[in-house]
Amino acid sequence: MRILVLAALAGVAVAGPATAQGAKPAFVFTGIPDQDESRLVERFGKVAAYLEGKLGVPVTYIPVKNYPAAVTAFTNGQVQLAWFGGFTGVQARKAVPGSQAIAQGAEDAAFKTYLIANAKTGLAKAADFPKDIAGKSFTFGSRASTSGRLMPEYFIRQAFPGKTPEQVFPTVGFSGDHSRTIQLVQSGAFAVGAVDYSVWDLDTKAGKVDPKAVSVIWESPTFPDYQWTVRGDVDAIYGEGFTARLKAALVGITDPAILAPFGRSKFIPVDNAAYAPLIAVGRSTGLLD
């Protein structure tokens, strides 16, 4: 009986006034938590207000605790759109057939990882991969981060053939996000780390990086990274052509107040095929089935 009552109550909640009046449900999106929470709220709050004005439906941003939670929310249909990293986007589209990458930052077509080091290591910036990082403590970002885990691990394996990061470094950590990686290396908790170059630039401009304590020692080759990915069922929910209007709205963002928190100059069109290199890297490192 209790289950039936709860089911009935759930039905009432779903069939509320908005449904009765034929109004469209809120369009919900999320983004991977790659920076500190205050910056994410600023970034995505502005996007929600902008999209609501362009799409003519209520738009809601919901935060998630970590990268896998963003993929899960997308997979379960809790959100229809997500700002993913390159690798989380690959994972999400693999889990939800028909979903599409529709826009990326202009800078995301040729993204970079920075290897950063605490000043006490004595490591200096060089063009070649710094093999002297071997034997030092090392932190990645999130386990599912493209620029903070997938690509750095790939470059490490290339530099030390036949070895995993755990065999190269005595201590391997996962900070959870790029801003946290910077702080951990800056404090000396880890000697070296891998970080998204755009977050490094944003945190530097915000005065959160002490150049006397931490610096960039290597810039990686470029790779595709962040993108907006949308579920394939949104046209059925919000009307024919909704995906196209959403894509046009994202690509049409010109307001610096929206773009600056992303560290992007603009958004440009993209498709799933652009991320094929990350699928190959994910499989080669064993991080993607």
Tab-separated table of C-alpha atoms in Angstrom:
chain	number	residue	atom	x	y	z
A	1	MET	CA	0.000	0.000	0.000
A	2	ARG	CA	2.826	2.421	0.889
A	3	ILE	CA	4.467	1.800	-2.481
A	4	LEU	CA	1.156	2.495	-4.249
A	5	VAL	CA	0.651	5.727	-2.318
A	6	LEU	CA	4.178	6.895	-3.088
A	7	ALA	CA	3.662	6.045	-6.740
A	8	ALA	CA	0.425	8.006	-6.794
A	9	LEU	CA	2.113	10.997	-5.166
A	10	ALA	CA	4.925	10.789	-7.697
A	11	GLY	CA	2.341	10.812	-10.466
A	12	VAL	CA	0.746	13.953	-9.064
A	13	ALA	CA	4.132	15.657	-8.929
A	14	VAL	CA	4.830	14.832	-12.564
A	15	ALA	CA	1.370	15.853	-13.748
A	16	GLY	CA	1.523	19.309	-12.179
A	17	PRO	CA	0.201	22.596	-13.583
A	18	ALA	CA	2.923	22.980	-16.185
A	19	THR	CA	2.061	19.607	-17.729
A	20	ALA	CA	-1.670	20.291	-17.607
A	21	GLN	CA	-1.168	23.572	-19.472
A	22	GLY	CA	0.966	21.906	-22.118
A	23	ALA	CA	4.084	23.846	-21.180
A	24	LYS	CA	7.478	22.369	-22.023
A	25	PRO	CA	9.491	20.946	-19.104
A	26	ALA	CA	12.573	22.829	-17.988
A	27	PHE	CA	15.649	22.233	-20.104
A	28	VAL	CA	18.309	21.069	-17.653
A	29	PHE	CA	22.066	21.052	-18.091
A	30	THR	CA	25.219	20.490	-16.084
A	31	GLY	CA	28.969	20.728	-16.457
A	32	ILE	CA	31.970	18.851	-15.154
A	33	PRO	CA	33.298	20.439	-11.928
A	34	ASP	CA	36.761	21.247	-13.248
A	35	GLN	CA	37.256	24.385	-11.112
A	36	ASP	CA	36.202	25.764	-7.762
A	37	GLU	CA	32.455	25.906	-7.112
A	38	SER	CA	32.096	29.694	-7.039
A	39	ARG	CA	33.509	29.994	-10.540
A	40	LEU	CA	31.210	27.233	-11.807
A	41	VAL	CA	28.107	28.955	-10.426
A	42	GLU	CA	29.148	32.209	-12.096
A	43	ARG	CA	29.907	30.470	-15.381
A	44	PHE	CA	26.817	28.307	-15.726
A	45	GLY	CA	24.345	30.728	-14.156
A	46	LYS	CA	25.041	33.168	-16.984
A	47	VAL	CA	24.665	30.407	-19.571
A	48	ALA	CA	21.277	29.375	-18.128
A	49	ALA	CA	19.918	32.929	-18.310
A	50	TYR	CA	21.211	33.364	-21.859
A	51	LEU	CA	19.797	30.065	-23.159
A	52	GLU	CA	16.414	30.667	-21.559
A	53	GLY	CA	16.125	33.906	-23.488
A	54	LYS	CA	17.136	32.262	-26.760
A	55	LEU	CA	15.214	28.980	-26.519
A	56	GLY	CA	11.931	30.131	-25.004
A	57	VAL	CA	11.808	27.390	-22.377
A	58	PRO	CA	12.863	27.407	-18.706
A	59	VAL	CA	16.555	26.516	-18.440
A	60	THR	CA	18.097	25.156	-15.247
A	61	TYR	CA	21.703	24.425	-14.334
A	62	ILE	CA	22.321	21.706	-11.762
A	63	PRO	CA	25.771	21.177	-10.209
A	64	VAL	CA	27.345	17.743	-9.807
A	65	LYS	CA	29.999	16.585	-7.362
A	66	ASN	CA	32.458	15.033	-9.784
A	67	TYR	CA	33.133	14.082	-13.399
A	68	PRO	CA	31.460	10.621	-13.284
A	69	ALA	CA	28.341	12.223	-11.759
A	70	ALA	CA	28.050	14.497	-14.799
A	71	VAL	CA	28.150	11.476	-17.120
A	72	THR	CA	25.627	9.614	-14.958
A	73	ALA	CA	23.209	12.569	-14.923
A	74	PHE	CA	23.402	12.736	-18.711
A	75	THR	CA	23.044	8.973	-19.130
A	76	ASN	CA	19.998	8.831	-16.841
A	77	GLY	CA	18.280	11.718	-18.581
A	78	GLN	CA	18.460	13.992	-15.536
A	79	VAL	CA	20.096	16.565	-17.810
A	80	GLN	CA	19.700	17.063	-21.534
A	81	LEU	CA	22.895	19.024	-22.124
A	82	ALA	CA	26.338	18.985	-20.537
A	83	TRP	CA	29.622	20.847	-20.761
A	84	PHE	CA	31.948	17.858	-20.859
A	85	GLY	CA	35.661	17.414	-21.098
A	86	GLY	CA	36.782	15.540	-24.187
A	87	PHE	CA	36.951	12.160	-22.449
A	88	THR	CA	33.751	12.516	-20.399
A	89	GLY	CA	31.993	13.519	-23.613
A	90	VAL	CA	33.232	10.346	-25.286
A	91	GLN	CA	31.976	8.305	-22.321
A	92	ALA	CA	28.570	10.018	-22.316
A	93	ARG	CA	27.963	9.644	-26.055
A	94	LYS	CA	28.998	6.003	-25.881
A	95	ALA	CA	26.403	5.452	-23.129
A	96	VAL	CA	23.627	7.428	-24.872
A	97	PRO	CA	23.371	6.539	-28.577
A	98	GLY	CA	22.165	9.441	-30.679
A	99	SER	CA	23.716	12.119	-28.483
A	100	GLN	CA	25.784	14.746	-30.260
A	101	ALA	CA	28.714	17.028	-29.627
A	102	ILE	CA	27.433	20.338	-31.010
A	103	ALA	CA	29.800	23.115	-29.918
A	104	GLN	CA	33.264	23.549	-28.472
A	105	GLY	CA	35.381	26.500	-27.476
A	106	ALA	CA	37.526	27.830	-30.286
A	107	GLU	CA	40.479	26.880	-28.098
A	108	ASP	CA	39.225	23.307	-27.594
A	109	ALA	CA	40.134	22.130	-31.079
A	110	ALA	CA	43.799	22.369	-30.092
A	111	PHE	CA	43.887	22.067	-26.308
A	112	LYS	CA	46.946	21.565	-24.098
A	113	THR	CA	48.016	20.074	-20.802
A	114	TYR	CA	50.596	21.845	-18.689
A	115	LEU	CA	52.930	19.899	-16.446
A	116	ILE	CA	53.604	22.104	-13.428
A	117	ALA	CA	56.223	21.702	-10.710
A	118	ASN	CA	56.897	23.053	-7.255
A	119	ALA	CA	59.855	25.436	-7.244
A	120	LYS	CA	61.750	23.287	-4.725
A	121	THR	CA	62.123	20.543	-7.366
A	122	GLY	CA	64.449	22.776	-9.366
A	123	LEU	CA	62.715	21.734	-12.574
A	124	ALA	CA	62.706	24.373	-15.329
A	125	LYS	CA	60.567	24.738	-18.427
A	126	ALA	CA	61.746	22.788	-21.467
A	127	ALA	CA	60.418	21.923	-24.914
A	128	ASP	CA	61.029	18.190	-24.486
A	129	PHE	CA	59.081	16.011	-22.061
A	130	PRO	CA	60.774	16.387	-18.640
A	131	LYS	CA	61.889	12.869	-17.805
A	132	ASP	CA	63.428	14.190	-14.593
A	133	ILE	CA	59.934	14.110	-13.077
A	134	ALA	CA	60.439	10.352	-12.581
A	135	GLY	CA	60.789	9.486	-8.934
A	136	LYS	CA	58.870	12.551	-7.726
A	137	SER	CA	55.333	12.676	-6.335
A	138	PHE	CA	52.753	13.393	-9.029
A	139	THR	CA	49.094	14.377	-9.068
A	140	PHE	CA	46.566	14.148	-11.856
A	141	GLY	CA	43.251	16.031	-11.717
A	142	SER	CA	40.022	14.043	-11.894
A	143	ARG	CA	40.347	10.406	-12.870
A	144	ALA	CA	38.108	11.111	-15.883
A	145	SER	CA	39.730	14.392	-16.932
A	146	THR	CA	41.079	14.692	-20.474
A	147	SER	CA	43.776	17.291	-19.846
A	148	GLY	CA	44.273	16.290	-16.222
A	149	ARG	CA	44.467	12.499	-16.591
A	150	LEU	CA	43.842	10.848	-19.989
A	151	MET	CA	46.339	12.792	-22.099
A	152	PRO	CA	49.008	13.245	-19.398
A	153	GLU	CA	48.951	9.522	-18.718
A	154	TYR	CA	49.310	8.898	-22.450
A	155	PHE	CA	52.318	11.257	-22.656
A	156	ILE	CA	53.887	9.683	-19.554
A	157	ARG	CA	53.527	6.208	-21.032
A	158	GLN	CA	55.122	7.441	-24.262
A	159	ALA	CA	58.049	8.955	-22.346
A	160	PHE	CA	58.567	5.839	-20.217
A	161	PRO	CA	57.702	2.884	-22.514
A	162	GLY	CA	56.287	-0.142	-20.776
A	163	LYS	CA	55.672	1.707	-17.505
A	164	THR	CA	52.482	2.928	-15.865
A	165	PRO	CA	52.421	6.196	-13.890
A	166	GLU	CA	52.470	4.133	-10.700
A	167	GLN	CA	55.771	2.631	-11.840
A	168	VAL	CA	57.246	6.043	-12.731
A	169	PHE	CA	56.234	7.931	-9.586
A	170	PRO	CA	56.434	6.744	-5.949
A	171	THR	CA	53.175	8.580	-5.159
A	172	VAL	CA	50.304	9.217	-7.588
A	173	GLY	CA	47.342	11.362	-6.578
A	174	PHE	CA	44.049	12.518	-8.067
A	175	SER	CA	43.128	16.018	-6.937
A	176	GLY	CA	39.594	16.055	-8.357
A	177	ASP	CA	39.868	19.320	-10.300
A	178	HIS	CA	42.452	21.546	-11.948
A	179	SER	CA	42.367	24.410	-9.451
A	180	ARG	CA	42.997	21.894	-6.683
A	181	THR	CA	45.934	20.420	-8.635
A	182	ILE	CA	47.543	23.856	-8.815
A	183	GLN	CA	47.112	24.408	-5.087
A	184	LEU	CA	48.507	20.986	-4.186
A	185	VAL	CA	51.649	21.494	-6.273
A	186	GLN	CA	52.015	25.095	-5.148
A	187	SER	CA	51.862	24.025	-1.494
A	188	GLY	CA	54.405	21.250	-2.016
A	189	ALA	CA	51.953	18.455	-1.198
A	190	PHE	CA	52.916	17.079	-4.618
A	191	ALA	CA	56.087	17.873	-6.526
A	192	VAL	CA	54.567	17.752	-10.010
A	193	GLY	CA	51.071	17.794	-11.514
A	194	ALA	CA	49.096	17.860	-14.753
A	195	VAL	CA	46.661	20.706	-15.321
A	196	ASP	CA	44.305	22.183	-17.929
A	197	TYR	CA	46.174	25.139	-19.420
A	198	SER	CA	43.041	27.322	-19.530
A	199	VAL	CA	42.410	26.870	-15.791
A	200	TRP	CA	46.060	27.672	-15.119
A	201	ASP	CA	45.636	30.900	-17.096
A	202	LEU	CA	42.368	31.783	-15.327
A	203	ASP	CA	43.792	31.109	-11.858
A	204	THR	CA	46.922	33.069	-12.709
A	205	LYS	CA	44.846	36.073	-13.772
A	206	ALA	CA	42.801	35.711	-10.567
A	207	GLY	CA	45.977	35.921	-8.468
A	208	LYS	CA	45.697	32.348	-7.197
A	209	VAL	CA	49.073	31.213	-8.555
A	210	ASP	CA	52.323	32.121	-6.805
A	211	PRO	CA	54.989	32.145	-9.558
A	212	LYS	CA	57.704	31.840	-6.910
A	213	ALA	CA	56.220	28.546	-5.695
A	214	VAL	CA	54.960	26.807	-8.851
A	215	SER	CA	55.585	27.062	-12.575
A	216	VAL	CA	54.894	25.409	-15.911
A	217	ILE	CA	57.691	23.054	-16.952
A	218	TRP	CA	56.165	21.521	-20.110
A	219	GLU	CA	53.403	22.174	-22.642
A	220	SER	CA	51.917	19.106	-24.319
A	221	PRO	CA	51.104	18.561	-27.985
A	222	THR	CA	47.539	19.619	-28.764
A	223	PHE	CA	44.395	17.476	-28.675
A	224	PRO	CA	40.584	18.012	-28.840
A	225	ASP	CA	38.936	18.665	-25.505
A	226	TYR	CA	35.833	20.303	-23.977
A	227	GLN	CA	32.483	20.453	-25.743
A	228	TRP	CA	28.745	20.855	-25.293
A	229	THR	CA	26.993	17.504	-25.803
A	230	VAL	CA	23.209	17.172	-26.131
A	231	ARG	CA	20.995	14.123	-25.873
A	232	GLY	CA	19.411	12.852	-29.075
A	233	ASP	CA	15.852	12.973	-27.725
A	234	VAL	CA	15.539	16.724	-27.149
A	235	ASP	CA	13.753	17.416	-30.440
A	236	ALA	CA	11.063	14.922	-29.456
A	237	ILE	CA	10.613	16.723	-26.123
A	238	TYR	CA	11.002	20.378	-27.091
A	239	GLY	CA	9.997	20.338	-30.746
A	240	GLU	CA	11.536	19.748	-34.158
A	241	GLY	CA	14.634	21.835	-34.735
A	242	PHE	CA	15.385	22.394	-31.031
A	243	THR	CA	18.879	20.899	-31.319
A	244	ALA	CA	19.676	23.205	-34.229
A	245	ARG	CA	18.431	26.245	-32.285
A	246	LEU	CA	20.443	25.192	-29.240
A	247	LYS	CA	23.586	24.822	-31.317
A	248	ALA	CA	23.023	28.211	-32.953
A	249	ALA	CA	22.487	29.796	-29.536
A	250	LEU	CA	25.745	28.400	-28.156
A	251	VAL	CA	27.764	29.315	-31.227
A	252	GLY	CA	26.121	32.745	-31.175
A	253	ILE	CA	27.394	33.702	-27.707
A	254	THR	CA	29.376	36.931	-28.003
A	255	ASP	CA	29.039	38.369	-24.494
A	256	PRO	CA	32.500	38.477	-22.865
A	257	ALA	CA	30.823	38.139	-19.453
A	258	ILE	CA	29.659	34.643	-20.480
A	259	LEU	CA	32.801	33.608	-22.342
A	260	ALA	CA	35.405	34.864	-19.850
A	261	PRO	CA	34.579	32.371	-17.045
A	262	PHE	CA	35.146	29.583	-19.586
A	263	GLY	CA	38.473	31.022	-20.692
A	264	ARG	CA	37.147	30.880	-24.256
A	265	SER	CA	37.030	33.520	-27.001
A	266	LYS	CA	33.933	31.974	-28.607
A	267	PHE	CA	32.154	28.687	-29.248
A	268	ILE	CA	32.342	27.003	-32.644
A	269	PRO	CA	30.442	24.077	-34.242
A	270	VAL	CA	31.808	20.578	-33.717
A	271	ASP	CA	30.677	16.981	-34.208
A	272	ASN	CA	31.353	13.580	-32.663
A	273	ALA	CA	34.021	12.702	-35.232
A	274	ALA	CA	36.334	15.404	-33.871
A	275	TYR	CA	36.867	13.315	-30.725
A	276	ALA	CA	37.953	10.099	-32.448
A	277	PRO	CA	41.592	10.665	-31.349
A	278	LEU	CA	40.520	10.530	-27.697
A	279	ILE	CA	38.765	7.216	-28.260
A	280	ALA	CA	42.027	5.800	-29.614
A	281	VAL	CA	44.025	7.185	-26.667
A	282	GLY	CA	41.442	5.927	-24.170
A	283	ARG	CA	41.698	2.430	-25.554
A	284	SER	CA	45.505	2.478	-25.744
A	285	THR	CA	45.777	3.458	-22.067
A	286	GLY	CA	43.073	1.036	-20.951
A	287	LEU	CA	40.888	3.890	-19.650
A	288	LEU	CA	38.126	3.232	-22.215
A	289	ASP	CA	36.594	-0.184	-22.880
